[in-house]
Amino acid sequence: MHNGLNYFRVIKSYTMKNSIKTILAICVFAISAISSAQKAPTFEKGNDPRPKDKKWKLVKNQSDEFKGSSLNKSKWVTGGGWIGRPPGLFMQDNIKVKDGSLKITAYTLPQPIVKNKKTFIHGGGYVGSVAPSKYGYYEARMKANKTFMSSTFWLINEGRNESGCNKRTVELDIQECVGEINTKGKWAQHFDRSMHSNTHSRNIPEGCDYVKGIKGTNTDLKEGMVYDDYHVYGAWWKSETEVWFYLDGVLTEKVTPAADFDINMHIRMVVETYDWNPVPADGGMTGTEEERTTSYD
Protein backbone atom coordinates (compact mmCIF):
# COMPACT_ATOMS: atom_id res chain seq x y z
CA MET A 1 0.00 0.00 0.00
CA HIS A 2 1.12 3.55 -0.66
CA ASN A 3 2.01 5.41 2.53
CA GLY A 4 0.42 8.75 1.64
CA LEU A 5 -2.96 10.09 0.55
CA ASN A 6 -3.88 12.75 -2.01
CA TYR A 7 -7.20 14.44 -2.58
CA PHE A 8 -8.30 16.03 -5.86
CA ARG A 9 -11.47 18.06 -5.96
CA VAL A 10 -12.64 18.80 -9.51
CA ILE A 11 -12.44 22.15 -8.34
CA LYS A 12 -9.87 21.46 -5.64
CA SER A 13 -7.10 18.92 -5.12
CA TYR A 14 -5.47 17.43 -2.06
CA THR A 15 -2.75 14.86 -1.30
CA MET A 16 -1.35 13.07 1.74
CA LYS A 17 2.36 13.62 2.31
CA ASN A 18 4.19 10.33 2.39
CA SER A 19 2.03 10.31 -0.52
CA ILE A 20 -1.39 8.87 -1.46
CA LYS A 21 -3.45 11.26 -3.64
CA THR A 22 -7.12 12.44 -3.97
CA ILE A 23 -9.57 14.91 -6.01
CA LEU A 24 -12.76 17.22 -5.02
CA ALA A 25 -15.21 19.66 -7.06
CA ILE A 26 -12.83 20.21 -8.36
CA CYS A 27 -10.46 19.29 -5.54
CA VAL A 28 -7.50 16.97 -5.20
CA PHE A 29 -6.05 15.97 -1.85
CA ALA A 30 -3.05 14.08 -0.53
CA ILE A 31 -1.98 13.03 2.99
CA SER A 32 0.81 14.46 5.12
CA ALA A 33 1.63 15.00 8.79
CA ILE A 34 -1.40 16.29 10.68
CA SER A 35 -2.01 20.03 10.88
CA SER A 36 -5.20 21.59 12.27
CA ALA A 37 -5.13 24.23 9.51
CA GLN A 38 -5.30 21.73 6.64
CA LYS A 39 -8.60 21.37 4.81
CA ALA A 40 -9.87 17.95 3.73
CA PRO A 41 -12.24 16.20 1.33
CA THR A 42 -15.97 15.85 2.08
CA PHE A 43 -16.63 12.91 4.40
CA GLU A 44 -19.52 12.08 6.70
CA LYS A 45 -18.51 10.96 10.19
CA GLY A 46 -16.77 7.59 10.16
CA ASN A 47 -16.10 7.61 6.39
CA ASP A 48 -12.70 9.36 6.20
CA PRO A 49 -10.18 6.61 5.32
CA ARG A 50 -7.00 8.50 6.25
CA PRO A 51 -4.69 7.05 8.92
CA LYS A 52 -4.74 8.99 12.22
CA ASP A 53 -1.15 10.19 11.75
CA LYS A 54 -1.82 11.63 8.28
CA LYS A 55 -3.73 14.57 6.84
CA TRP A 56 -5.19 15.52 3.49
CA LYS A 57 -3.30 18.15 1.50
CA LEU A 58 -4.75 20.13 -1.41
CA VAL A 59 -3.19 19.50 -4.84
CA LYS A 60 -3.46 23.03 -6.16
CA ASN A 61 -2.71 22.50 -9.85
CA GLN A 62 -5.78 20.25 -10.20
CA SER A 63 -8.14 22.13 -7.90
CA ASP A 64 -10.38 25.08 -8.62
CA GLU A 65 -13.28 26.94 -6.98
CA PHE A 66 -14.16 28.69 -10.28
CA LYS A 67 -14.47 32.06 -8.57
CA GLY A 68 -13.43 34.18 -11.55
CA SER A 69 -15.04 34.94 -14.89
CA SER A 70 -13.02 32.54 -17.06
CA LEU A 71 -11.20 29.21 -16.89
CA ASN A 72 -7.64 29.11 -15.58
CA LYS A 73 -5.84 27.94 -18.72
CA SER A 74 -2.84 26.78 -16.71
CA LYS A 75 -5.13 24.12 -15.19
CA TRP A 76 -7.85 23.41 -17.76
CA VAL A 77 -8.23 22.83 -21.50
CA THR A 78 -11.45 22.88 -23.54
CA GLY A 79 -10.33 21.34 -26.80
CA GLY A 80 -8.25 18.56 -28.24
CA GLY A 81 -8.40 15.67 -30.68
CA TRP A 82 -11.72 14.39 -29.31
CA ILE A 83 -14.63 16.35 -30.82
CA GLY A 84 -17.52 14.44 -29.24
CA ARG A 85 -19.86 11.60 -30.16
CA PRO A 86 -22.52 12.33 -32.81
CA PRO A 87 -24.93 14.02 -32.63
CA GLY A 88 -23.19 16.04 -29.85
CA LEU A 89 -20.24 18.23 -30.86
CA PHE A 90 -17.94 19.79 -28.25
CA MET A 91 -18.24 23.56 -28.48
CA GLN A 92 -16.48 26.52 -26.84
CA ASP A 93 -19.26 29.12 -26.61
CA ASN A 94 -21.28 27.12 -24.06
CA ILE A 95 -18.49 26.77 -21.45
CA LYS A 96 -18.57 29.52 -18.85
CA VAL A 97 -17.33 30.38 -15.38
CA LYS A 98 -20.11 32.22 -13.58
CA ASP A 99 -21.44 32.63 -10.02
CA GLY A 100 -18.67 30.47 -8.58
CA SER A 101 -19.28 27.52 -10.90
CA LEU A 102 -18.03 26.00 -14.12
CA LYS A 103 -21.07 25.72 -16.38
CA ILE A 104 -21.42 23.59 -19.52
CA THR A 105 -24.72 24.13 -21.35
CA ALA A 106 -26.23 21.69 -23.86
CA TYR A 107 -28.05 23.25 -26.80
CA THR A 108 -29.27 22.75 -30.36
CA LEU A 109 -26.83 23.97 -32.99
CA PRO A 110 -28.19 26.77 -35.23
CA GLN A 111 -27.52 24.45 -38.16
CA PRO A 112 -26.02 20.96 -38.49
CA ILE A 113 -22.23 20.70 -38.60
CA VAL A 114 -20.44 17.91 -40.49
CA LYS A 115 -17.04 16.81 -39.18
CA ASN A 116 -15.13 13.64 -39.98
CA LYS A 117 -18.06 12.67 -42.26
CA LYS A 118 -20.43 12.71 -39.27
CA THR A 119 -23.33 15.09 -38.65
CA PHE A 120 -23.72 16.95 -35.37
CA ILE A 121 -26.90 18.75 -34.31
CA HIS A 122 -26.30 19.43 -30.62
CA GLY A 123 -23.61 21.30 -28.71
CA GLY A 124 -21.89 19.64 -25.76
CA GLY A 125 -18.71 20.53 -23.90
CA TYR A 126 -15.36 19.21 -22.70
CA VAL A 127 -13.08 20.50 -19.92
CA GLY A 128 -9.96 18.53 -19.00
CA SER A 129 -7.03 18.97 -16.63
CA VAL A 130 -3.66 20.06 -18.01
CA ALA A 131 -1.76 18.12 -15.35
CA PRO A 132 -2.02 14.34 -14.99
CA SER A 133 -2.02 12.53 -11.65
CA LYS A 134 -1.79 9.07 -10.16
CA TYR A 135 -3.43 7.94 -6.92
CA GLY A 136 -5.43 10.30 -4.72
CA TYR A 137 -8.93 11.32 -3.69
CA TYR A 138 -10.95 13.02 -6.43
CA GLU A 139 -14.18 14.83 -5.61
CA ALA A 140 -16.59 17.07 -7.53
CA ARG A 141 -19.67 18.91 -6.31
CA MET A 142 -21.87 18.75 -9.39
CA LYS A 143 -25.46 19.47 -10.44
CA ALA A 144 -26.48 17.62 -13.62
CA ASN A 145 -28.37 19.02 -16.57
CA LYS A 146 -31.96 17.88 -17.23
CA THR A 147 -31.48 16.76 -20.85
CA PHE A 148 -30.78 13.44 -22.56
CA MET A 149 -27.12 14.49 -22.71
CA SER A 150 -24.69 13.47 -20.00
CA SER A 151 -23.20 15.12 -16.92
CA THR A 152 -19.88 13.51 -16.03
CA PHE A 153 -16.78 13.59 -13.83
CA TRP A 154 -14.03 11.09 -14.64
CA LEU A 155 -10.36 10.40 -15.38
CA ILE A 156 -8.51 8.76 -18.27
CA ASN A 157 -4.93 8.30 -19.41
CA GLU A 158 -3.54 9.66 -22.67
CA GLY A 159 -1.94 6.72 -24.46
CA ARG A 160 -0.18 8.89 -27.03
CA ASN A 161 2.21 10.01 -24.30
CA GLU A 162 3.01 6.45 -23.25
CA SER A 163 4.95 3.56 -24.75
CA GLY A 164 4.88 -0.22 -24.66
CA CYS A 165 2.14 -1.77 -22.51
CA ASN A 166 1.36 1.62 -20.97
CA LYS A 167 -0.32 2.58 -24.25
CA ARG A 168 -3.32 0.61 -22.99
CA THR A 169 -6.35 2.58 -21.80
CA VAL A 170 -7.40 2.90 -18.17
CA GLU A 171 -10.45 4.99 -17.27
CA LEU A 172 -12.00 5.90 -13.93
CA ASP A 173 -15.64 7.04 -14.23
CA ILE A 174 -16.64 8.62 -10.92
CA GLN A 175 -20.05 9.87 -12.08
CA GLU A 176 -21.89 9.43 -15.37
CA CYS A 177 -25.56 10.35 -15.50
CA VAL A 178 -28.28 11.80 -17.75
CA GLY A 179 -31.30 13.97 -17.04
CA GLU A 180 -33.69 12.23 -19.44
CA ILE A 181 -33.69 8.49 -20.18
CA ASN A 182 -34.72 7.41 -23.68
CA THR A 183 -33.97 3.70 -23.58
CA LYS A 184 -35.96 0.75 -22.24
CA GLY A 185 -32.83 -1.06 -21.05
CA LYS A 186 -33.28 -1.97 -17.38
CA TRP A 187 -29.61 -1.28 -16.65
CA ALA A 188 -30.06 2.42 -17.56
CA GLN A 189 -33.32 3.24 -15.76
CA HIS A 190 -31.63 4.92 -12.76
CA PHE A 191 -29.14 7.01 -14.71
CA ASP A 192 -31.17 10.10 -13.75
CA ARG A 193 -31.18 9.41 -9.99
CA SER A 194 -27.93 7.62 -9.19
CA MET A 195 -24.15 7.73 -9.08
CA HIS A 196 -22.93 5.46 -11.89
CA SER A 197 -19.23 4.58 -11.53
CA ASN A 198 -16.87 2.31 -13.45
CA THR A 199 -13.25 1.29 -13.85
CA HIS A 200 -12.23 0.40 -17.43
CA SER A 201 -9.34 -1.56 -18.91
CA ARG A 202 -9.20 -1.75 -22.73
CA ASN A 203 -7.07 -1.33 -25.86
CA ILE A 204 -4.44 -3.74 -24.57
CA PRO A 205 -1.37 -3.74 -26.88
CA GLU A 206 -0.48 -7.07 -28.44
CA GLY A 207 1.80 -9.14 -26.25
CA CYS A 208 0.87 -7.33 -23.02
CA ASP A 209 -0.46 -9.41 -20.14
CA TYR A 210 -3.34 -7.19 -19.00
CA VAL A 211 -7.01 -8.11 -18.63
CA LYS A 212 -9.69 -6.24 -20.56
CA GLY A 213 -12.79 -5.49 -18.52
CA ILE A 214 -15.18 -3.15 -16.71
CA LYS A 215 -15.85 -3.18 -12.97
CA GLY A 216 -18.01 -0.65 -11.23
CA THR A 217 -20.97 0.18 -9.03
CA ASN A 218 -24.29 2.06 -8.98
CA THR A 219 -25.69 3.93 -5.97
CA ASP A 220 -29.06 5.69 -5.87
CA LEU A 221 -29.29 9.18 -4.41
CA LYS A 222 -31.10 9.33 -1.07
CA GLU A 223 -33.75 11.50 -2.68
CA GLY A 224 -34.50 13.45 -5.85
CA MET A 225 -32.91 13.40 -9.28
CA VAL A 226 -29.36 14.24 -10.33
CA TYR A 227 -30.53 17.59 -11.74
CA ASP A 228 -32.50 18.66 -8.63
CA ASP A 229 -29.50 19.71 -6.58
CA TYR A 230 -25.74 19.50 -6.15
CA HIS A 231 -24.17 16.25 -4.93
CA VAL A 232 -20.58 15.41 -4.07
CA TYR A 233 -19.21 12.55 -6.17
CA GLY A 234 -15.87 11.17 -5.04
CA ALA A 235 -13.38 8.36 -5.50
CA TRP A 236 -10.23 7.44 -3.61
CA TRP A 237 -7.86 5.97 -6.17
CA LYS A 238 -6.01 4.29 -3.36
CA SER A 239 -3.57 2.10 -5.29
CA GLU A 240 -3.17 0.21 -8.56
CA THR A 241 -5.68 -2.40 -7.31
CA GLU A 242 -8.11 -0.36 -5.19
CA VAL A 243 -10.70 2.35 -5.93
CA TRP A 244 -13.20 3.40 -3.23
CA PHE A 245 -16.30 5.33 -4.33
CA TYR A 246 -18.09 7.95 -2.22
CA LEU A 247 -21.48 9.67 -2.60
CA ASP A 248 -22.05 12.82 -0.52
CA GLY A 249 -19.21 11.82 1.77
CA VAL A 250 -20.35 8.23 2.37
CA LEU A 251 -18.42 5.16 1.18
CA THR A 252 -20.56 3.20 -1.29
CA GLU A 253 -18.27 0.53 -2.75
CA LYS A 254 -14.69 -0.73 -2.97
CA VAL A 255 -13.75 -1.86 -6.49
CA THR A 256 -10.76 -3.82 -7.80
CA PRO A 257 -10.16 -2.84 -11.47
CA ALA A 258 -9.81 -5.60 -14.05
CA ALA A 259 -6.17 -4.56 -14.64
CA ASP A 260 -3.69 -2.49 -12.65
CA PHE A 261 -4.55 1.22 -12.39
CA ASP A 262 -0.95 2.43 -12.29
CA ILE A 263 -0.84 4.97 -15.16
CA ASN A 264 -1.19 8.76 -14.85
CA MET A 265 -4.69 10.00 -15.73
CA HIS A 266 -6.26 13.40 -16.50
CA ILE A 267 -9.51 14.79 -15.10
CA ARG A 268 -12.48 15.17 -17.46
CA MET A 269 -15.73 17.14 -17.04
CA VAL A 270 -17.84 16.43 -20.11
CA VAL A 271 -21.38 16.93 -21.43
CA GLU A 272 -21.86 14.54 -24.35
CA THR A 273 -24.36 12.27 -26.11
CA TYR A 274 -24.52 8.51 -25.55
CA ASP A 275 -25.38 6.12 -28.38
CA TRP A 276 -27.65 4.17 -25.99
CA ASN A 277 -29.71 7.28 -25.10
CA PRO A 278 -31.00 8.71 -28.40
CA VAL A 279 -32.35 12.20 -29.06
CA PRO A 280 -36.05 12.38 -28.07
CA ALA A 281 -38.74 13.26 -30.59
CA ASP A 282 -38.95 16.87 -29.41
CA GLY A 283 -35.19 17.39 -29.92
CA GLY A 284 -34.40 17.21 -26.23
CA MET A 285 -33.57 20.90 -25.73
CA THR A 286 -36.92 22.36 -24.70
CA GLY A 287 -35.83 23.28 -21.16
CA THR A 288 -34.49 26.58 -19.87
CA GLU A 289 -30.79 27.41 -20.05
CA GLU A 290 -30.44 26.48 -16.38
CA GLU A 291 -32.14 23.12 -16.96
CA ARG A 292 -29.77 22.43 -19.86
CA THR A 293 -26.66 23.29 -17.84
CA THR A 294 -24.31 21.05 -15.87
CA SER A 295 -22.70 23.02 -13.03
CA TYR A 296 -19.48 22.20 -11.15
CA ASP A 297 -19.41 24.23 -7.93
Tab-separated table of C-alpha atoms in Angstrom:
chain	number	residue	atom	x	y	z
A	1	MET	CA	0.000	0.000	0.000
A	2	HIS	CA	1.123	3.546	-0.659
A	3	ASN	CA	2.006	5.412	2.528
A	4	GLY	CA	0.424	8.749	1.644
A	5	LEU	CA	-2.957	10.089	0.554
A	6	ASN	CA	-3.876	12.747	-2.008
A	7	TYR	CA	-7.200	14.443	-2.576
A	8	PHE	CA	-8.297	16.026	-5.862
A	9	ARG	CA	-11.466	18.055	-5.958
A	10	VAL	CA	-12.642	18.804	-9.511
A	11	ILE	CA	-12.445	22.148	-8.339
A	12	LYS	CA	-9.869	21.459	-5.639
A	13	SER	CA	-7.105	18.915	-5.119
A	14	TYR	CA	-5.468	17.431	-2.055
A	15	THR	CA	-2.749	14.861	-1.297
A	16	MET	CA	-1.354	13.072	1.745
A	17	LYS	CA	2.364	13.623	2.308
A	18	ASN	CA	4.187	10.328	2.386
A	19	SER	CA	2.033	10.314	-0.517
A	20	ILE	CA	-1.391	8.868	-1.459
A	21	LYS	CA	-3.451	11.264	-3.642
A	22	THR	CA	-7.121	12.441	-3.973
A	23	ILE	CA	-9.567	14.913	-6.012
A	24	LEU	CA	-12.762	17.224	-5.020
A	25	ALA	CA	-15.208	19.660	-7.061
A	26	ILE	CA	-12.829	20.206	-8.356
A	27	CYS	CA	-10.464	19.289	-5.539
A	28	VAL	CA	-7.503	16.968	-5.197
A	29	PHE	CA	-6.049	15.974	-1.846
A	30	ALA	CA	-3.047	14.079	-0.533
A	31	ILE	CA	-1.983	13.029	2.986
A	32	SER	CA	0.812	14.455	5.125
A	33	ALA	CA	1.634	15.000	8.787
A	34	ILE	CA	-1.405	16.292	10.684
A	35	SER	CA	-2.005	20.032	10.882
A	36	SER	CA	-5.197	21.591	12.269
A	37	ALA	CA	-5.134	24.234	9.513
A	38	GLN	CA	-5.299	21.726	6.640
A	39	LYS	CA	-8.605	21.367	4.814
A	40	ALA	CA	-9.867	17.948	3.730
A	41	PRO	CA	-12.245	16.196	1.329
A	42	THR	CA	-15.965	15.849	2.076
A	43	PHE	CA	-16.629	12.914	4.401
A	44	GLU	CA	-19.520	12.083	6.696
A	45	LYS	CA	-18.511	10.958	10.193
A	46	GLY	CA	-16.774	7.586	10.158
A	47	ASN	CA	-16.102	7.609	6.393
A	48	ASP	CA	-12.696	9.359	6.203
A	49	PRO	CA	-10.179	6.612	5.318
A	50	ARG	CA	-7.000	8.501	6.252
A	51	PRO	CA	-4.686	7.054	8.921
A	52	LYS	CA	-4.739	8.993	12.216
A	53	ASP	CA	-1.151	10.189	11.755
A	54	LYS	CA	-1.822	11.631	8.283
A	55	LYS	CA	-3.733	14.574	6.843
A	56	TRP	CA	-5.194	15.525	3.492
A	57	LYS	CA	-3.303	18.147	1.503
A	58	LEU	CA	-4.752	20.129	-1.410
A	59	VAL	CA	-3.193	19.499	-4.843
A	60	LYS	CA	-3.464	23.032	-6.161
A	61	ASN	CA	-2.709	22.502	-9.849
A	62	GLN	CA	-5.777	20.254	-10.196
A	63	SER	CA	-8.145	22.128	-7.903
A	64	ASP	CA	-10.385	25.085	-8.625
A	65	GLU	CA	-13.284	26.944	-6.984
A	66	PHE	CA	-14.159	28.687	-10.278
A	67	LYS	CA	-14.470	32.057	-8.570
A	68	GLY	CA	-13.427	34.177	-11.553
A	69	SER	CA	-15.045	34.940	-14.889
A	70	SER	CA	-13.017	32.542	-17.059
A	71	LEU	CA	-11.201	29.213	-16.887
A	72	ASN	CA	-7.641	29.115	-15.576
A	73	LYS	CA	-5.839	27.940	-18.721
A	74	SER	CA	-2.838	26.780	-16.707
A	75	LYS	CA	-5.134	24.122	-15.193
A	76	TRP	CA	-7.854	23.406	-17.762
A	77	VAL	CA	-8.229	22.834	-21.505
A	78	THR	CA	-11.453	22.879	-23.538
A	79	GLY	CA	-10.332	21.341	-26.803
A	80	GLY	CA	-8.249	18.562	-28.241
A	81	GLY	CA	-8.401	15.668	-30.681
A	82	TRP	CA	-11.720	14.387	-29.311
A	83	ILE	CA	-14.634	16.346	-30.818
A	84	GLY	CA	-17.519	14.440	-29.241
A	85	ARG	CA	-19.855	11.603	-30.155
A	86	PRO	CA	-22.517	12.335	-32.811
A	87	PRO	CA	-24.928	14.021	-32.625
A	88	GLY	CA	-23.195	16.036	-29.850
A	89	LEU	CA	-20.241	18.235	-30.863
A	90	PHE	CA	-17.942	19.786	-28.254
A	91	MET	CA	-18.245	23.558	-28.480
A	92	GLN	CA	-16.481	26.517	-26.839
A	93	ASP	CA	-19.258	29.120	-26.605
A	94	ASN	CA	-21.277	27.123	-24.060
A	95	ILE	CA	-18.491	26.766	-21.454
A	96	LYS	CA	-18.569	29.521	-18.852
A	97	VAL	CA	-17.333	30.378	-15.379
A	98	LYS	CA	-20.106	32.223	-13.577
A	99	ASP	CA	-21.436	32.629	-10.024
A	100	GLY	CA	-18.668	30.475	-8.576
A	101	SER	CA	-19.275	27.523	-10.895
A	102	LEU	CA	-18.029	26.005	-14.120
A	103	LYS	CA	-21.068	25.723	-16.380
A	104	ILE	CA	-21.415	23.587	-19.518
A	105	THR	CA	-24.716	24.131	-21.348
A	106	ALA	CA	-26.227	21.689	-23.856
A	107	TYR	CA	-28.053	23.252	-26.800
A	108	THR	CA	-29.271	22.748	-30.357
A	109	LEU	CA	-26.829	23.971	-32.995
A	110	PRO	CA	-28.191	26.766	-35.234
A	111	GLN	CA	-27.523	24.451	-38.158
A	112	PRO	CA	-26.023	20.961	-38.487
A	113	ILE	CA	-22.225	20.701	-38.601
A	114	VAL	CA	-20.440	17.915	-40.493
A	115	LYS	CA	-17.045	16.811	-39.178
A	116	ASN	CA	-15.134	13.636	-39.975
A	117	LYS	CA	-18.056	12.672	-42.259
A	118	LYS	CA	-20.434	12.710	-39.269
A	119	THR	CA	-23.332	15.087	-38.652
A	120	PHE	CA	-23.720	16.950	-35.372
A	121	ILE	CA	-26.903	18.752	-34.315
A	122	HIS	CA	-26.303	19.427	-30.619
A	123	GLY	CA	-23.608	21.296	-28.709
A	124	GLY	CA	-21.887	19.641	-25.756
A	125	GLY	CA	-18.713	20.528	-23.900
A	126	TYR	CA	-15.364	19.209	-22.701
A	127	VAL	CA	-13.076	20.499	-19.919
A	128	GLY	CA	-9.957	18.530	-19.000
A	129	SER	CA	-7.034	18.972	-16.631
A	130	VAL	CA	-3.662	20.057	-18.013
A	131	ALA	CA	-1.763	18.116	-15.353
A	132	PRO	CA	-2.018	14.340	-14.987
A	133	SER	CA	-2.022	12.528	-11.653
A	134	LYS	CA	-1.785	9.067	-10.160
A	135	TYR	CA	-3.429	7.943	-6.919
A	136	GLY	CA	-5.430	10.295	-4.723
A	137	TYR	CA	-8.930	11.318	-3.690
A	138	TYR	CA	-10.953	13.022	-6.426
A	139	GLU	CA	-14.177	14.832	-5.606
A	140	ALA	CA	-16.590	17.069	-7.529
A	141	ARG	CA	-19.672	18.914	-6.311
A	142	MET	CA	-21.870	18.747	-9.390
A	143	LYS	CA	-25.458	19.466	-10.438
A	144	ALA	CA	-26.477	17.621	-13.615
A	145	ASN	CA	-28.373	19.018	-16.574
A	146	LYS	CA	-31.960	17.876	-17.231
A	147	THR	CA	-31.483	16.761	-20.851
A	148	PHE	CA	-30.784	13.439	-22.562
A	149	MET	CA	-27.117	14.493	-22.713
A	150	SER	CA	-24.693	13.467	-19.996
A	151	SER	CA	-23.203	15.116	-16.923
A	152	THR	CA	-19.882	13.512	-16.026
A	153	PHE	CA	-16.781	13.589	-13.832
A	154	TRP	CA	-14.032	11.087	-14.636
A	155	LEU	CA	-10.356	10.395	-15.378
A	156	ILE	CA	-8.512	8.763	-18.270
A	157	ASN	CA	-4.926	8.298	-19.411
A	158	GLU	CA	-3.536	9.660	-22.673
A	159	GLY	CA	-1.942	6.720	-24.459
A	160	ARG	CA	-0.183	8.893	-27.028
A	161	ASN	CA	2.208	10.009	-24.301
A	162	GLU	CA	3.010	6.447	-23.251
A	163	SER	CA	4.952	3.558	-24.746
A	164	GLY	CA	4.877	-0.222	-24.663
A	165	CYS	CA	2.143	-1.771	-22.505
A	166	ASN	CA	1.360	1.620	-20.975
A	167	LYS	CA	-0.323	2.580	-24.248
A	168	ARG	CA	-3.324	0.605	-22.987
A	169	THR	CA	-6.349	2.582	-21.799
A	170	VAL	CA	-7.395	2.904	-18.174
A	171	GLU	CA	-10.454	4.994	-17.275
A	172	LEU	CA	-12.004	5.897	-13.925
A	173	ASP	CA	-15.636	7.043	-14.226
A	174	ILE	CA	-16.644	8.620	-10.917
A	175	GLN	CA	-20.050	9.874	-12.078
A	176	GLU	CA	-21.893	9.427	-15.373
A	177	CYS	CA	-25.562	10.353	-15.500
A	178	VAL	CA	-28.278	11.798	-17.750
A	179	GLY	CA	-31.302	13.968	-17.037
A	180	GLU	CA	-33.690	12.226	-19.444
A	181	ILE	CA	-33.685	8.494	-20.178
A	182	ASN	CA	-34.718	7.411	-23.681
A	183	THR	CA	-33.973	3.699	-23.584
A	184	LYS	CA	-35.956	0.747	-22.243
A	185	GLY	CA	-32.833	-1.056	-21.054
A	186	LYS	CA	-33.277	-1.971	-17.383
A	187	TRP	CA	-29.607	-1.279	-16.653
A	188	ALA	CA	-30.060	2.418	-17.560
A	189	GLN	CA	-33.319	3.237	-15.758
A	190	HIS	CA	-31.630	4.916	-12.755
A	191	PHE	CA	-29.144	7.012	-14.709
A	192	ASP	CA	-31.166	10.102	-13.750
A	193	ARG	CA	-31.181	9.407	-9.994
A	194	SER	CA	-27.931	7.623	-9.186
A	195	MET	CA	-24.148	7.729	-9.085
A	196	HIS	CA	-22.935	5.457	-11.890
A	197	SER	CA	-19.230	4.583	-11.526
A	198	ASN	CA	-16.871	2.312	-13.453
A	199	THR	CA	-13.247	1.294	-13.853
A	200	HIS	CA	-12.235	0.402	-17.432
A	201	SER	CA	-9.341	-1.562	-18.910
A	202	ARG	CA	-9.199	-1.750	-22.726
A	203	ASN	CA	-7.066	-1.329	-25.855
A	204	ILE	CA	-4.439	-3.743	-24.573
A	205	PRO	CA	-1.370	-3.739	-26.881
A	206	GLU	CA	-0.483	-7.068	-28.436
A	207	GLY	CA	1.804	-9.141	-26.247
A	208	CYS	CA	0.868	-7.327	-23.018
A	209	ASP	CA	-0.459	-9.409	-20.144
A	210	TYR	CA	-3.344	-7.187	-19.005
A	211	VAL	CA	-7.005	-8.115	-18.633
A	212	LYS	CA	-9.690	-6.236	-20.561
A	213	GLY	CA	-12.789	-5.490	-18.524
A	214	ILE	CA	-15.178	-3.146	-16.707
A	215	LYS	CA	-15.847	-3.181	-12.974
A	216	GLY	CA	-18.008	-0.647	-11.226
A	217	THR	CA	-20.971	0.175	-9.028
A	218	ASN	CA	-24.295	2.061	-8.978
A	219	THR	CA	-25.689	3.926	-5.974
A	220	ASP	CA	-29.062	5.687	-5.869
A	221	LEU	CA	-29.290	9.179	-4.409
A	222	LYS	CA	-31.095	9.331	-1.069
A	223	GLU	CA	-33.753	11.498	-2.680
A	224	GLY	CA	-34.496	13.446	-5.847
A	225	MET	CA	-32.909	13.403	-9.277
A	226	VAL	CA	-29.362	14.245	-10.332
A	227	TYR	CA	-30.529	17.592	-11.737
A	228	ASP	CA	-32.505	18.662	-8.635
A	229	ASP	CA	-29.500	19.711	-6.583
A	230	TYR	CA	-25.740	19.496	-6.150
A	231	HIS	CA	-24.170	16.254	-4.933
A	232	VAL	CA	-20.582	15.414	-4.071
A	233	TYR	CA	-19.211	12.555	-6.172
A	234	GLY	CA	-15.868	11.170	-5.042
A	235	ALA	CA	-13.376	8.363	-5.501
A	236	TRP	CA	-10.229	7.444	-3.612
A	237	TRP	CA	-7.857	5.972	-6.170
A	238	LYS	CA	-6.008	4.288	-3.360
A	239	SER	CA	-3.568	2.095	-5.289
A	240	GLU	CA	-3.173	0.210	-8.557
A	241	THR	CA	-5.676	-2.402	-7.310
A	242	GLU	CA	-8.111	-0.365	-5.193
A	243	VAL	CA	-10.698	2.346	-5.932
A	244	TRP	CA	-13.196	3.397	-3.228
A	245	PHE	CA	-16.298	5.330	-4.329
A	246	TYR	CA	-18.093	7.951	-2.219
A	247	LEU	CA	-21.484	9.672	-2.605
A	248	ASP	CA	-22.052	12.817	-0.521
A	249	GLY	CA	-19.211	11.820	1.774
A	250	VAL	CA	-20.347	8.230	2.372
A	251	LEU	CA	-18.420	5.157	1.184
A	252	THR	CA	-20.562	3.196	-1.289
A	253	GLU	CA	-18.272	0.533	-2.745
A	254	LYS	CA	-14.689	-0.729	-2.969
A	255	VAL	CA	-13.754	-1.865	-6.487
A	256	THR	CA	-10.763	-3.818	-7.803
A	257	PRO	CA	-10.159	-2.836	-11.472
A	258	ALA	CA	-9.808	-5.604	-14.053
A	259	ALA	CA	-6.165	-4.561	-14.644
A	260	ASP	CA	-3.693	-2.489	-12.647
A	261	PHE	CA	-4.548	1.216	-12.386
A	262	ASP	CA	-0.953	2.432	-12.294
A	263	ILE	CA	-0.835	4.972	-15.158
A	264	ASN	CA	-1.190	8.763	-14.850
A	265	MET	CA	-4.690	10.002	-15.733
A	266	HIS	CA	-6.261	13.402	-16.504
A	267	ILE	CA	-9.514	14.795	-15.097
A	268	ARG	CA	-12.484	15.173	-17.458
A	269	MET	CA	-15.734	17.137	-17.038
A	270	VAL	CA	-17.841	16.426	-20.105
A	271	VAL	CA	-21.377	16.926	-21.428
A	272	GLU	CA	-21.858	14.538	-24.354
A	273	THR	CA	-24.364	12.275	-26.107
A	274	TYR	CA	-24.525	8.508	-25.548
A	275	ASP	CA	-25.383	6.122	-28.376
A	276	TRP	CA	-27.655	4.166	-25.994
A	277	ASN	CA	-29.711	7.277	-25.095
A	278	PRO	CA	-31.003	8.711	-28.396
A	279	VAL	CA	-32.347	12.198	-29.064
A	280	PRO	CA	-36.050	12.376	-28.066
A	281	ALA	CA	-38.742	13.257	-30.591
A	282	ASP	CA	-38.947	16.869	-29.409
A	283	GLY	CA	-35.189	17.391	-29.924
A	284	GLY	CA	-34.397	17.207	-26.230
A	285	MET	CA	-33.573	20.898	-25.734
A	286	THR	CA	-36.924	22.362	-24.699
A	287	GLY	CA	-35.835	23.283	-21.164
A	288	THR	CA	-34.488	26.578	-19.874
A	289	GLU	CA	-30.786	27.405	-20.055
A	290	GLU	CA	-30.438	26.475	-16.380
A	291	GLU	CA	-32.137	23.122	-16.955
A	292	ARG	CA	-29.767	22.429	-19.858
A	293	THR	CA	-26.663	23.295	-17.843
A	294	THR	CA	-24.310	21.051	-15.874
A	295	SER	CA	-22.705	23.020	-13.032
A	296	TYR	CA	-19.481	22.202	-11.152
A	297	ASP	CA	-19.406	24.227	-7.930
